[in-house]
PDB file of C-alpha atoms in Angstrom:
ATOM      1  CA  UNK A   1       4.976   9.453  14.629  1.00 53.00           C
ATOM      2  CA  UNK A   2       8.523   8.494  13.792  1.00 64.00           C
ATOM      3  CA  UNK A   3      10.005   8.304  10.309  1.00 76.00           C
ATOM      4  CA  UNK A   4      12.522   5.493   9.961  1.00 68.00           C
ATOM      5  CA  UNK A   5      15.440   4.798   7.658  1.00 63.00           C
ATOM      6  CA  UNK A   6      15.693   1.647   5.573  1.00 54.00           C
ATOM      7  CA  UNK A   7      18.914   0.415   7.129  1.00 52.00           C
ATOM      8  CA  UNK A   8      16.890  -0.785  10.147  1.00 48.00           C
ATOM      9  CA  UNK A   9      15.364  -3.512   7.927  1.00 46.00           C
ATOM     10  CA  UNK A  10      16.489  -6.633   6.122  1.00 37.00           C
ATOM     11  CA  UNK A  11      15.637  -6.514   2.388  1.00 33.00           C
ATOM     12  CA  UNK A  12      13.613  -9.301   0.810  1.00 30.00           C
ATOM     13  CA  UNK A  13      13.278 -10.771  -2.673  1.00 28.00           C
ATOM     14  CA  UNK A  14      10.104 -10.349  -4.722  1.00 28.00           C
ATOM     15  CA  UNK A  15       8.995 -11.470  -8.172  1.00 29.00           C
ATOM     16  CA  UNK A  16       8.741  -8.852 -10.909  1.00 32.00           C
ATOM     17  CA  UNK A  17       5.631  -8.608 -13.057  1.00 36.00           C
ATOM     18  CA  UNK A  18       4.715  -5.656 -15.246  1.00 38.00           C
ATOM     19  CA  UNK A  19       1.915  -4.597 -17.548  1.00 41.00           C
ATOM     20  CA  UNK A  20       2.342  -2.945 -20.928  1.00 38.00           C
ATOM     21  CA  UNK A  21      -0.633  -0.663 -20.351  1.00 42.00           C
ATOM     22  CA  UNK A  22       0.197   3.012 -20.970  1.00 40.00           C
ATOM     23  CA  UNK A  23      -0.978   5.563 -18.415  1.00 42.00           C
ATOM     24  CA  UNK A  24      -1.306   9.326 -18.241  1.00 41.00           C
ATOM     25  CA  UNK A  25       0.264  11.594 -15.659  1.00 39.00           C
ATOM     26  CA  UNK A  26      -1.651  14.375 -13.925  1.00 41.00           C
ATOM     27  CA  UNK A  27       0.338  17.328 -12.602  1.00 38.00           C
ATOM     28  CA  UNK A  28      -0.609  19.948 -10.048  1.00 41.00           C
ATOM     29  CA  UNK A  29       1.658  22.926 -10.567  1.00 35.00           C
ATOM     30  CA  UNK A  30       2.858  25.473  -8.042  1.00 39.00           C
ATOM     31  CA  UNK A  31       5.655  27.787  -9.098  1.00 41.00           C
ATOM     32  CA  UNK A  32       8.856  27.220  -7.145  1.00 63.00           C
ATOM     33  CA  UNK A  33       7.363  24.471  -5.023  1.00 80.00           C
ATOM     34  CA  UNK A  34       9.157  21.210  -4.209  1.00 95.00           C
ATOM     35  CA  UNK A  35       7.888  18.346  -6.349  1.00 96.00           C
ATOM     36  CA  UNK A  36       6.736  14.892  -5.307  1.00 97.00           C
ATOM     37  CA  UNK A  37       5.731  11.929  -7.476  1.00 97.00           C
ATOM     38  CA  UNK A  38       2.737   9.877  -6.278  1.00 97.00           C
ATOM     39  CA  UNK A  39       2.575   6.394  -7.764  1.00 96.00           C
ATOM     40  CA  UNK A  40      -0.490   4.574  -6.485  1.00 94.00           C
ATOM     41  CA  UNK A  41      -3.111   3.325  -8.933  1.00 92.00           C
ATOM     42  CA  UNK A  42      -5.699   5.665 -10.449  1.00 87.00           C
ATOM     43  CA  UNK A  43      -8.101   7.020  -7.827  1.00 88.00           C
ATOM     44  CA  UNK A  44      -5.882   6.215  -4.826  1.00 90.00           C
ATOM     45  CA  UNK A  45      -3.526   9.242  -4.760  1.00 95.00           C
ATOM     46  CA  UNK A  46      -5.948  11.977  -3.776  1.00 95.00           C
ATOM     47  CA  UNK A  47      -5.526  11.822   0.000  1.00 94.00           C
ATOM     48  CA  UNK A  48      -1.744  12.010  -0.111  1.00 96.00           C
ATOM     49  CA  UNK A  49      -1.867  14.815  -2.673  1.00 97.00           C
ATOM     50  CA  UNK A  50      -4.303  16.748  -0.479  1.00 97.00           C
ATOM     51  CA  UNK A  51      -2.072  16.312   2.578  1.00 96.00           C
ATOM     52  CA  UNK A  52       0.965  17.563   0.657  1.00 96.00           C
ATOM     53  CA  UNK A  53      -0.888  20.469  -0.941  1.00 94.00           C
ATOM     54  CA  UNK A  54      -1.297  21.991   2.531  1.00 94.00           C
ATOM     55  CA  UNK A  55       2.445  22.660   2.359  1.00 93.00           C
ATOM     56  CA  UNK A  56       2.394  24.049  -1.205  1.00 92.00           C
ATOM     57  CA  UNK A  57       4.024  20.917  -2.566  1.00 95.00           C
ATOM     58  CA  UNK A  58       3.637  20.193  -6.275  1.00 94.00           C
ATOM     59  CA  UNK A  59       2.471  16.639  -7.029  1.00 95.00           C
ATOM     60  CA  UNK A  60       3.093  14.673 -10.202  1.00 95.00           C
ATOM     61  CA  UNK A  61       0.598  11.823 -10.365  1.00 94.00           C
ATOM     62  CA  UNK A  62       2.201   8.864 -12.123  1.00 95.00           C
ATOM     63  CA  UNK A  63       0.243   5.662 -11.416  1.00 95.00           C
ATOM     64  CA  UNK A  64       2.680   2.767 -11.609  1.00 96.00           C
ATOM     65  CA  UNK A  65       0.436  -0.126 -10.613  1.00 94.00           C
ATOM     66  CA  UNK A  66      -2.920  -1.610 -11.468  1.00 92.00           C
ATOM     67  CA  UNK A  67      -4.923  -4.464 -10.010  1.00 93.00           C
ATOM     68  CA  UNK A  68      -5.996  -7.677 -11.705  1.00 95.00           C
ATOM     69  CA  UNK A  69      -8.113 -10.619 -10.510  1.00 97.00           C
ATOM     70  CA  UNK A  70      -6.273 -13.312  -8.573  1.00 97.00           C
ATOM     71  CA  UNK A  71      -6.672 -17.064  -9.129  1.00 98.00           C
ATOM     72  CA  UNK A  72      -9.074 -17.496  -6.184  1.00 98.00           C
ATOM     73  CA  UNK A  73     -11.360 -14.519  -6.874  1.00 98.00           C
ATOM     74  CA  UNK A  74     -14.320 -16.641  -7.945  1.00 98.00           C
ATOM     75  CA  UNK A  75     -14.188 -18.676  -4.727  1.00 98.00           C
ATOM     76  CA  UNK A  76     -14.889 -15.712  -2.468  1.00 98.00           C
ATOM     77  CA  UNK A  77     -18.719 -15.492  -2.786  1.00 98.00           C
ATOM     78  CA  UNK A  78     -19.159 -19.190  -1.989  1.00 98.00           C
ATOM     79  CA  UNK A  79     -16.884 -19.020   1.025  1.00 98.00           C
ATOM     80  CA  UNK A  80     -18.725 -15.972   2.332  1.00 98.00           C
ATOM     81  CA  UNK A  81     -22.050 -17.765   1.919  1.00 97.00           C
ATOM     82  CA  UNK A  82     -20.763 -20.828   3.769  1.00 97.00           C
ATOM     83  CA  UNK A  83     -19.710 -18.681   6.711  1.00 96.00           C
ATOM     84  CA  UNK A  84     -17.316 -21.252   8.183  1.00 96.00           C
ATOM     85  CA  UNK A  85     -15.136 -18.586   9.830  1.00 98.00           C
ATOM     86  CA  UNK A  86     -15.168 -16.091  12.675  1.00 98.00           C
ATOM     87  CA  UNK A  87     -13.535 -13.182  10.826  1.00 98.00           C
ATOM     88  CA  UNK A  88     -12.860 -11.870   7.361  1.00 98.00           C
ATOM     89  CA  UNK A  89      -9.528 -10.013   7.345  1.00 98.00           C
ATOM     90  CA  UNK A  90      -9.104  -7.047   4.979  1.00 98.00           C
ATOM     91  CA  UNK A  91      -5.601  -5.624   4.817  1.00 96.00           C
ATOM     92  CA  UNK A  92      -5.798  -2.823   2.220  1.00 92.00           C
ATOM     93  CA  UNK A  93      -8.354  -0.612   0.458  1.00 92.00           C
ATOM     94  CA  UNK A  94      -8.138  -2.896  -2.584  1.00 94.00           C
ATOM     95  CA  UNK A  95      -8.687  -5.941  -0.370  1.00 96.00           C
ATOM     96  CA  UNK A  96     -11.786  -4.227   1.020  1.00 97.00           C
ATOM     97  CA  UNK A  97     -13.065  -3.451  -2.490  1.00 97.00           C
ATOM     98  CA  UNK A  98     -12.566  -7.065  -3.575  1.00 98.00           C
ATOM     99  CA  UNK A  99     -14.325  -8.291  -0.429  1.00 98.00           C
ATOM    100  CA  UNK A 100     -17.292  -6.016  -1.111  1.00 98.00           C
ATOM    101  CA  UNK A 101     -17.591  -7.341  -4.664  1.00 98.00           C
ATOM    102  CA  UNK A 102     -17.666 -10.937  -3.413  1.00 98.00           C
ATOM    103  CA  UNK A 103     -19.941 -10.078  -0.496  1.00 98.00           C
ATOM    104  CA  UNK A 104     -22.546  -8.539  -2.800  1.00 98.00           C
ATOM    105  CA  UNK A 105     -22.309 -11.523  -5.150  1.00 98.00           C
ATOM    106  CA  UNK A 106     -22.940 -13.767  -2.137  1.00 98.00           C
ATOM    107  CA  UNK A 107     -26.131 -11.887  -1.276  1.00 98.00           C
ATOM    108  CA  UNK A 108     -24.631  -9.607   1.413  1.00 98.00           C
ATOM    109  CA  UNK A 109     -24.477 -12.214   4.218  1.00 97.00           C
ATOM    110  CA  UNK A 110     -23.816 -11.179   7.799  1.00 97.00           C
ATOM    111  CA  UNK A 111     -20.080 -11.463   8.413  1.00 97.00           C
ATOM    112  CA  UNK A 112     -17.637 -10.121  10.977  1.00 98.00           C
ATOM    113  CA  UNK A 113     -14.908  -8.041   9.302  1.00 98.00           C
ATOM    114  CA  UNK A 114     -11.528  -6.995  10.704  1.00 98.00           C
ATOM    115  CA  UNK A 115      -9.374  -4.338   9.036  1.00 98.00           C
ATOM    116  CA  UNK A 116      -5.713  -3.455   9.277  1.00 96.00           C
ATOM    117  CA  UNK A 117      -6.245   0.316   9.372  1.00 92.00           C
ATOM    118  CA  UNK A 118      -8.567   3.275   8.999  1.00 91.00           C
ATOM    119  CA  UNK A 119      -8.186   3.660   5.237  1.00 89.00           C
ATOM    120  CA  UNK A 120      -9.343   0.088   4.668  1.00 95.00           C
ATOM    121  CA  UNK A 121     -12.212   0.593   7.089  1.00 96.00           C
ATOM    122  CA  UNK A 122     -13.353   3.706   5.242  1.00 95.00           C
ATOM    123  CA  UNK A 123     -13.832   1.719   2.025  1.00 95.00           C
ATOM    124  CA  UNK A 124     -16.073  -0.737   3.857  1.00 98.00           C
ATOM    125  CA  UNK A 125     -17.986   1.928   5.784  1.00 97.00           C
ATOM    126  CA  UNK A 126     -18.769   3.786   2.560  1.00 96.00           C
ATOM    127  CA  UNK A 127     -20.535   0.630   1.366  1.00 97.00           C
ATOM    128  CA  UNK A 128     -22.457   0.174   4.596  1.00 96.00           C
ATOM    129  CA  UNK A 129     -20.210  -2.457   6.190  1.00 97.00           C
ATOM    130  CA  UNK A 130     -18.929  -1.513   9.642  1.00 97.00           C
ATOM    131  CA  UNK A 131     -15.649  -3.201  10.646  1.00 98.00           C
ATOM    132  CA  UNK A 132     -15.852  -4.832  14.051  1.00 98.00           C
ATOM    133  CA  UNK A 133     -12.099  -4.670  14.635  1.00 98.00           C
ATOM    134  CA  UNK A 134      -9.346  -2.259  13.575  1.00 98.00           C
ATOM    135  CA  UNK A 135      -5.702  -2.895  14.467  1.00 97.00           C
ATOM    136  CA  UNK A 136      -3.970  -0.273  16.598  1.00 95.00           C
ATOM    137  CA  UNK A 137      -1.175  -0.090  14.011  1.00 92.00           C
ATOM    138  CA  UNK A 138      -1.698  -0.732  10.307  1.00 90.00           C
ATOM    139  CA  UNK A 139       0.573  -3.765  10.099  1.00 91.00           C
ATOM    140  CA  UNK A 140      -0.398  -7.373   9.430  1.00 93.00           C
ATOM    141  CA  UNK A 141       1.664  -8.715  12.316  1.00 94.00           C
ATOM    142  CA  UNK A 142      -0.025  -6.296  14.719  1.00 96.00           C
ATOM    143  CA  UNK A 143      -3.473  -7.146  13.381  1.00 98.00           C
ATOM    144  CA  UNK A 144      -2.826 -10.866  13.858  1.00 98.00           C
ATOM    145  CA  UNK A 145      -1.577 -10.425  17.395  1.00 98.00           C
ATOM    146  CA  UNK A 146      -4.499  -8.206  18.434  1.00 98.00           C
ATOM    147  CA  UNK A 147      -7.473  -9.897  16.746  1.00 98.00           C
ATOM    148  CA  UNK A 148      -9.807 -11.199  19.459  1.00 98.00           C
ATOM    149  CA  UNK A 149     -11.052 -14.765  19.601  1.00 98.00           C
ATOM    150  CA  UNK A 150     -14.819 -15.231  19.450  1.00 98.00           C
ATOM    151  CA  UNK A 151     -16.136 -17.289  22.394  1.00 97.00           C
ATOM    152  CA  UNK A 152     -17.512 -20.542  21.058  1.00 97.00           C
ATOM    153  CA  UNK A 153     -16.289 -19.700  17.553  1.00 97.00           C
ATOM    154  CA  UNK A 154     -14.302 -21.676  15.023  1.00 97.00           C
ATOM    155  CA  UNK A 155     -11.077 -19.657  15.349  1.00 98.00           C
ATOM    156  CA  UNK A 156     -10.929 -19.557  11.531  1.00 98.00           C
ATOM    157  CA  UNK A 157     -10.027 -16.356   9.676  1.00 98.00           C
ATOM    158  CA  UNK A 158     -10.891 -15.944   5.994  1.00 98.00           C
ATOM    159  CA  UNK A 159      -8.153 -13.852   4.393  1.00 98.00           C
ATOM    160  CA  UNK A 160      -8.846 -12.511   0.863  1.00 98.00           C
ATOM    161  CA  UNK A 161      -5.285 -11.535  -0.011  1.00 97.00           C
ATOM    162  CA  UNK A 162      -3.126 -10.168  -2.774  1.00 95.00           C
ATOM    163  CA  UNK A 163      -1.098 -12.753  -4.659  1.00 96.00           C
ATOM    164  CA  UNK A 164       1.994 -10.801  -3.601  1.00 91.00           C
ATOM    165  CA  UNK A 165       1.043 -10.330   0.058  1.00 91.00           C
ATOM    166  CA  UNK A 166       3.589 -11.561   2.583  1.00 90.00           C
ATOM    167  CA  UNK A 167       2.742 -14.156   5.217  1.00 95.00           C
ATOM    168  CA  UNK A 168       3.057 -11.652   8.078  1.00 94.00           C
ATOM    169  CA  UNK A 169      -0.659 -11.709   8.902  1.00 97.00           C
ATOM    170  CA  UNK A 170      -0.961 -15.480   8.522  1.00 97.00           C
ATOM    171  CA  UNK A 171       2.053 -16.111  10.726  1.00 97.00           C
ATOM    172  CA  UNK A 172       0.840 -13.714  13.401  1.00 98.00           C
ATOM    173  CA  UNK A 173      -2.668 -15.193  13.400  1.00 98.00           C
ATOM    174  CA  UNK A 174      -1.298 -18.727  13.610  1.00 98.00           C
ATOM    175  CA  UNK A 175       0.878 -17.725  16.564  1.00 98.00           C
ATOM    176  CA  UNK A 176      -2.247 -16.363  18.248  1.00 98.00           C
ATOM    177  CA  UNK A 177      -4.103 -19.666  17.814  1.00 98.00           C
ATOM    178  CA  UNK A 178      -6.156 -19.004  14.669  1.00 98.00           C
ATOM    179  CA  UNK A 179      -6.473 -21.107  11.529  1.00 98.00           C
ATOM    180  CA  UNK A 180      -6.177 -19.038   8.364  1.00 98.00           C
ATOM    181  CA  UNK A 181      -7.918 -19.699   5.066  1.00 98.00           C
ATOM    182  CA  UNK A 182      -6.030 -17.518   2.629  1.00 98.00           C
ATOM    183  CA  UNK A 183      -7.384 -17.035  -0.871  1.00 98.00           C
ATOM    184  CA  UNK A 184      -5.471 -14.978  -3.426  1.00 98.00           C
ATOM    185  CA  UNK A 185      -8.230 -12.769  -4.797  1.00 98.00           C
ATOM    186  CA  UNK A 186      -6.267 -10.047  -6.602  1.00 97.00           C
ATOM    187  CA  UNK A 187      -2.846  -9.230  -7.966  1.00 96.00           C
ATOM    188  CA  UNK A 188      -0.870  -6.001  -8.095  1.00 91.00           C
ATOM    189  CA  UNK A 189       0.860  -5.448 -11.432  1.00 92.00           C
ATOM    190  CA  UNK A 190       3.482  -2.861 -12.286  1.00 91.00           C
ATOM    191  CA  UNK A 191       2.919  -0.655 -15.331  1.00 90.00           C
ATOM    192  CA  UNK A 192       5.843  -0.534 -17.738  1.00 82.00           C
ATOM    193  CA  UNK A 193       4.766   2.056 -20.344  1.00 87.00           C
ATOM    194  CA  UNK A 194       4.018   5.740 -19.727  1.00 90.00           C
ATOM    195  CA  UNK A 195       4.021   8.891 -21.845  1.00 82.00           C
ATOM    196  CA  UNK A 196       7.705   9.768 -22.122  1.00 87.00           C
ATOM    197  CA  UNK A 197       7.230  13.547 -22.146  1.00 80.00           C
ATOM    198  CA  UNK A 198       5.266  13.351 -18.936  1.00 82.00           C
ATOM    199  CA  UNK A 199       7.734  10.904 -17.420  1.00 93.00           C
ATOM    200  CA  UNK A 200      10.381  13.607 -17.746  1.00 93.00           C
ATOM    201  CA  UNK A 201       8.368  15.757 -15.344  1.00 93.00           C
ATOM    202  CA  UNK A 202       8.441  12.921 -12.824  1.00 96.00           C
ATOM    203  CA  UNK A 203      12.201  12.533 -13.327  1.00 96.00           C
ATOM    204  CA  UNK A 204      12.637  16.206 -12.390  1.00 96.00           C
ATOM    205  CA  UNK A 205      10.880  15.701  -9.051  1.00 96.00           C
ATOM    206  CA  UNK A 206      12.587  15.751  -5.657  1.00 96.00           C
ATOM    207  CA  UNK A 207      10.777  12.852  -3.963  1.00 98.00           C
ATOM    208  CA  UNK A 208       9.083   9.681  -5.200  1.00 98.00           C
ATOM    209  CA  UNK A 209       6.477   7.977  -3.018  1.00 98.00           C
ATOM    210  CA  UNK A 210       5.652   4.268  -3.007  1.00 98.00           C
ATOM    211  CA  UNK A 211       2.612   2.443  -1.642  1.00 95.00           C
ATOM    212  CA  UNK A 212       3.660  -1.070  -2.667  1.00 93.00           C
ATOM    213  CA  UNK A 213       6.703  -3.114  -3.696  1.00 94.00           C
ATOM    214  CA  UNK A 214       5.228  -3.394  -7.193  1.00 94.00           C
ATOM    215  CA  UNK A 215       5.386   0.383  -7.601  1.00 96.00           C
ATOM    216  CA  UNK A 216       9.031   0.396  -6.491  1.00 97.00           C
ATOM    217  CA  UNK A 217       9.986  -2.214  -9.072  1.00 96.00           C
ATOM    218  CA  UNK A 218       7.962  -0.531 -11.823  1.00 96.00           C
ATOM    219  CA  UNK A 219       9.662   2.842 -11.167  1.00 97.00           C
ATOM    220  CA  UNK A 220      13.183   1.403 -11.232  1.00 97.00           C
ATOM    221  CA  UNK A 221      12.355  -0.575 -14.380  1.00 95.00           C
ATOM    222  CA  UNK A 222      11.135   2.623 -16.058  1.00 95.00           C
ATOM    223  CA  UNK A 223      13.913   5.043 -15.105  1.00 96.00           C
ATOM    224  CA  UNK A 224      16.860   2.840 -14.159  1.00 96.00           C
ATOM    225  CA  UNK A 225      18.574   2.379 -10.823  1.00 97.00           C
ATOM    226  CA  UNK A 226      20.931   5.329 -11.266  1.00 97.00           C
ATOM    227  CA  UNK A 227      18.127   7.849 -11.805  1.00 96.00           C
ATOM    228  CA  UNK A 228      15.995   6.330  -9.052  1.00 97.00           C
ATOM    229  CA  UNK A 229      18.917   6.546  -6.632  1.00 97.00           C
ATOM    230  CA  UNK A 230      19.062  10.318  -7.067  1.00 96.00           C
ATOM    231  CA  UNK A 231      15.636  10.820  -5.452  1.00 96.00           C
ATOM    232  CA  UNK A 232      14.384  10.660  -1.900  1.00 97.00           C
ATOM    233  CA  UNK A 233      12.203   7.557  -1.784  1.00 98.00           C
ATOM    234  CA  UNK A 234       9.374   7.780   0.738  1.00 98.00           C
ATOM    235  CA  UNK A 235       7.332   4.639   1.391  1.00 97.00           C
ATOM    236  CA  UNK A 236       3.972   4.105   3.057  1.00 95.00           C
ATOM    237  CA  UNK A 237       5.475   1.417   5.281  1.00 92.00           C
ATOM    238  CA  UNK A 238       8.231  -1.084   5.914  1.00 92.00           C
ATOM    239  CA  UNK A 239       7.236  -3.552   3.181  1.00 90.00           C
ATOM    240  CA  UNK A 240       7.765  -1.011   0.398  1.00 94.00           C
ATOM    241  CA  UNK A 241      10.912   0.227   2.135  1.00 96.00           C
ATOM    242  CA  UNK A 242      12.365  -3.283   2.059  1.00 95.00           C
ATOM    243  CA  UNK A 243      11.542  -3.450  -1.639  1.00 96.00           C
ATOM    244  CA  UNK A 244      13.516  -0.232  -2.190  1.00 98.00           C
ATOM    245  CA  UNK A 245      16.535  -1.766  -0.506  1.00 97.00           C
ATOM    246  CA  UNK A 246      16.051  -4.997  -2.398  1.00 97.00           C
ATOM    247  CA  UNK A 247      16.300  -3.289  -5.810  1.00 97.00           C
ATOM    248  CA  UNK A 248      19.460  -1.472  -4.737  1.00 97.00           C
ATOM    249  CA  UNK A 249      18.322   2.028  -3.775  1.00 97.00           C
ATOM    250  CA  UNK A 250      20.712   3.666  -1.291  1.00 97.00           C
ATOM    251  CA  UNK A 251      19.616   3.251   2.316  1.00 96.00           C
ATOM    252  CA  UNK A 252      20.026   6.963   3.084  1.00 96.00           C
ATOM    253  CA  UNK A 253      17.428   7.823   0.418  1.00 97.00           C
ATOM    254  CA  UNK A 254      14.670   5.600   1.886  1.00 98.00           C
ATOM    255  CA  UNK A 255      12.242   6.894   4.524  1.00 97.00           C
ATOM    256  CA  UNK A 256       9.049   5.362   5.908  1.00 96.00           C
ATOM    257  CA  UNK A 257       6.780   5.816   8.951  1.00 95.00           C
ATOM    258  CA  UNK A 258       6.744   3.328  11.799  1.00 90.00           C
ATOM    259  CA  UNK A 259       2.942   3.149  11.490  1.00 86.00           C
ATOM    260  CA  UNK A 260       1.477   3.230   7.958  1.00 88.00           C
ATOM    261  CA  UNK A 261      -1.100   5.948   7.254  1.00 89.00           C
ATOM    262  CA  UNK A 262      -1.621   8.922   4.947  1.00 93.00           C
ATOM    263  CA  UNK A 263      -0.727  11.660   7.447  1.00 93.00           C
ATOM    264  CA  UNK A 264       2.328   9.732   8.625  1.00 94.00           C
ATOM    265  CA  UNK A 265       3.384   9.118   5.021  1.00 96.00           C
ATOM    266  CA  UNK A 266       2.991  12.815   4.208  1.00 97.00           C
ATOM    267  CA  UNK A 267       5.059  13.764   7.276  1.00 96.00           C
ATOM    268  CA  UNK A 268       7.881  11.529   6.060  1.00 97.00           C
ATOM    269  CA  UNK A 269       7.706  13.244   2.659  1.00 97.00           C
ATOM    270  CA  UNK A 270       8.234  16.562   4.444  1.00 97.00           C
ATOM    271  CA  UNK A 271      11.191  15.092   6.303  1.00 96.00           C
ATOM    272  CA  UNK A 272      12.677  13.896   3.024  1.00 96.00           C
ATOM    273  CA  UNK A 273      12.294  17.342   1.483  1.00 96.00           C
ATOM    274  CA  UNK A 274      13.914  18.889   4.530  1.00 95.00           C
ATOM    275  CA  UNK A 275      16.831  16.481   4.238  1.00 94.00           C
ATOM    276  CA  UNK A 276      17.615  17.685   0.714  1.00 94.00           C
ATOM    277  CA  UNK A 277      17.048  21.349   1.526  1.00 93.00           C
ATOM    278  CA  UNK A 278      13.767  21.761  -0.355  1.00 92.00           C
ATOM    279  CA  UNK A 279      11.841  22.763   2.763  1.00 88.00           C
ATOM    280  CA  UNK A 280      12.800  24.624   5.937  1.00 83.00           C
ATOM    281  CA  UNK A 281      14.032  22.511   8.801  1.00 68.00           C
ATOM    282  CA  UNK A 282      10.725  22.907  10.653  1.00 56.00           C
ATOM    283  CA  UNK A 283       7.341  22.580   8.935  1.00 45.00           C
ATOM    284  CA  UNK A 284       4.214  23.496  10.845  1.00 45.00           C
TER     285      UNK A 284
END
């Protein structure tokens, strides 16, 4: 696993949308330990926190995003019932959760599901749905290039996506000869209001982690670019890293793994802490 720096990427522009919902912050304390802020939505930070706790790292849980229904959510059950596709593509744990909701509403029809990575597959497996394809690297462009064609099939992929999802998967699938039916089934919204006393604990942290561009924009909107630029910013993958560059965070403060995943993300956090002298140069 290799951790990369943001300057290897070209930043992109994204629309800003925030929610006024106030959230609480949960803190795990360890005296003298380096401190890391985890910013995924409620219920999605546990794995990263567990990976970091193995190294006695203190985690401040500050959820900065929440999910809302997308404009095409109600179409999903009917499309699943119709079955006019070879694959359903799920590209995140939230995508998998939304698929499962629509699949149950459709009467649990037999469908062939492809997932971008292990974390997404785990959500499906827990509900009794076994993915029939998992990409070798958790990236949409890799998933599109690797997805097998079904002999005698329609070469159509149903893609229940986030409103804010890029076209990486669609473009890759199209290049591989598939037709893509994308429906925007959910949206990721940044949270703009948190308890100010607890936010101060997050501002005292050494590293901030991001699992989506929406979390990046919500953090900078909350604390300001100057304060955000004083942290090491560790992203789950290249999409969030580009968002960090896009909002103006210094390139030498942005780190991300070449292959998204919890263990890889945690390893990049350790590298960031090493860079600022909060951990020894070598961590077992």
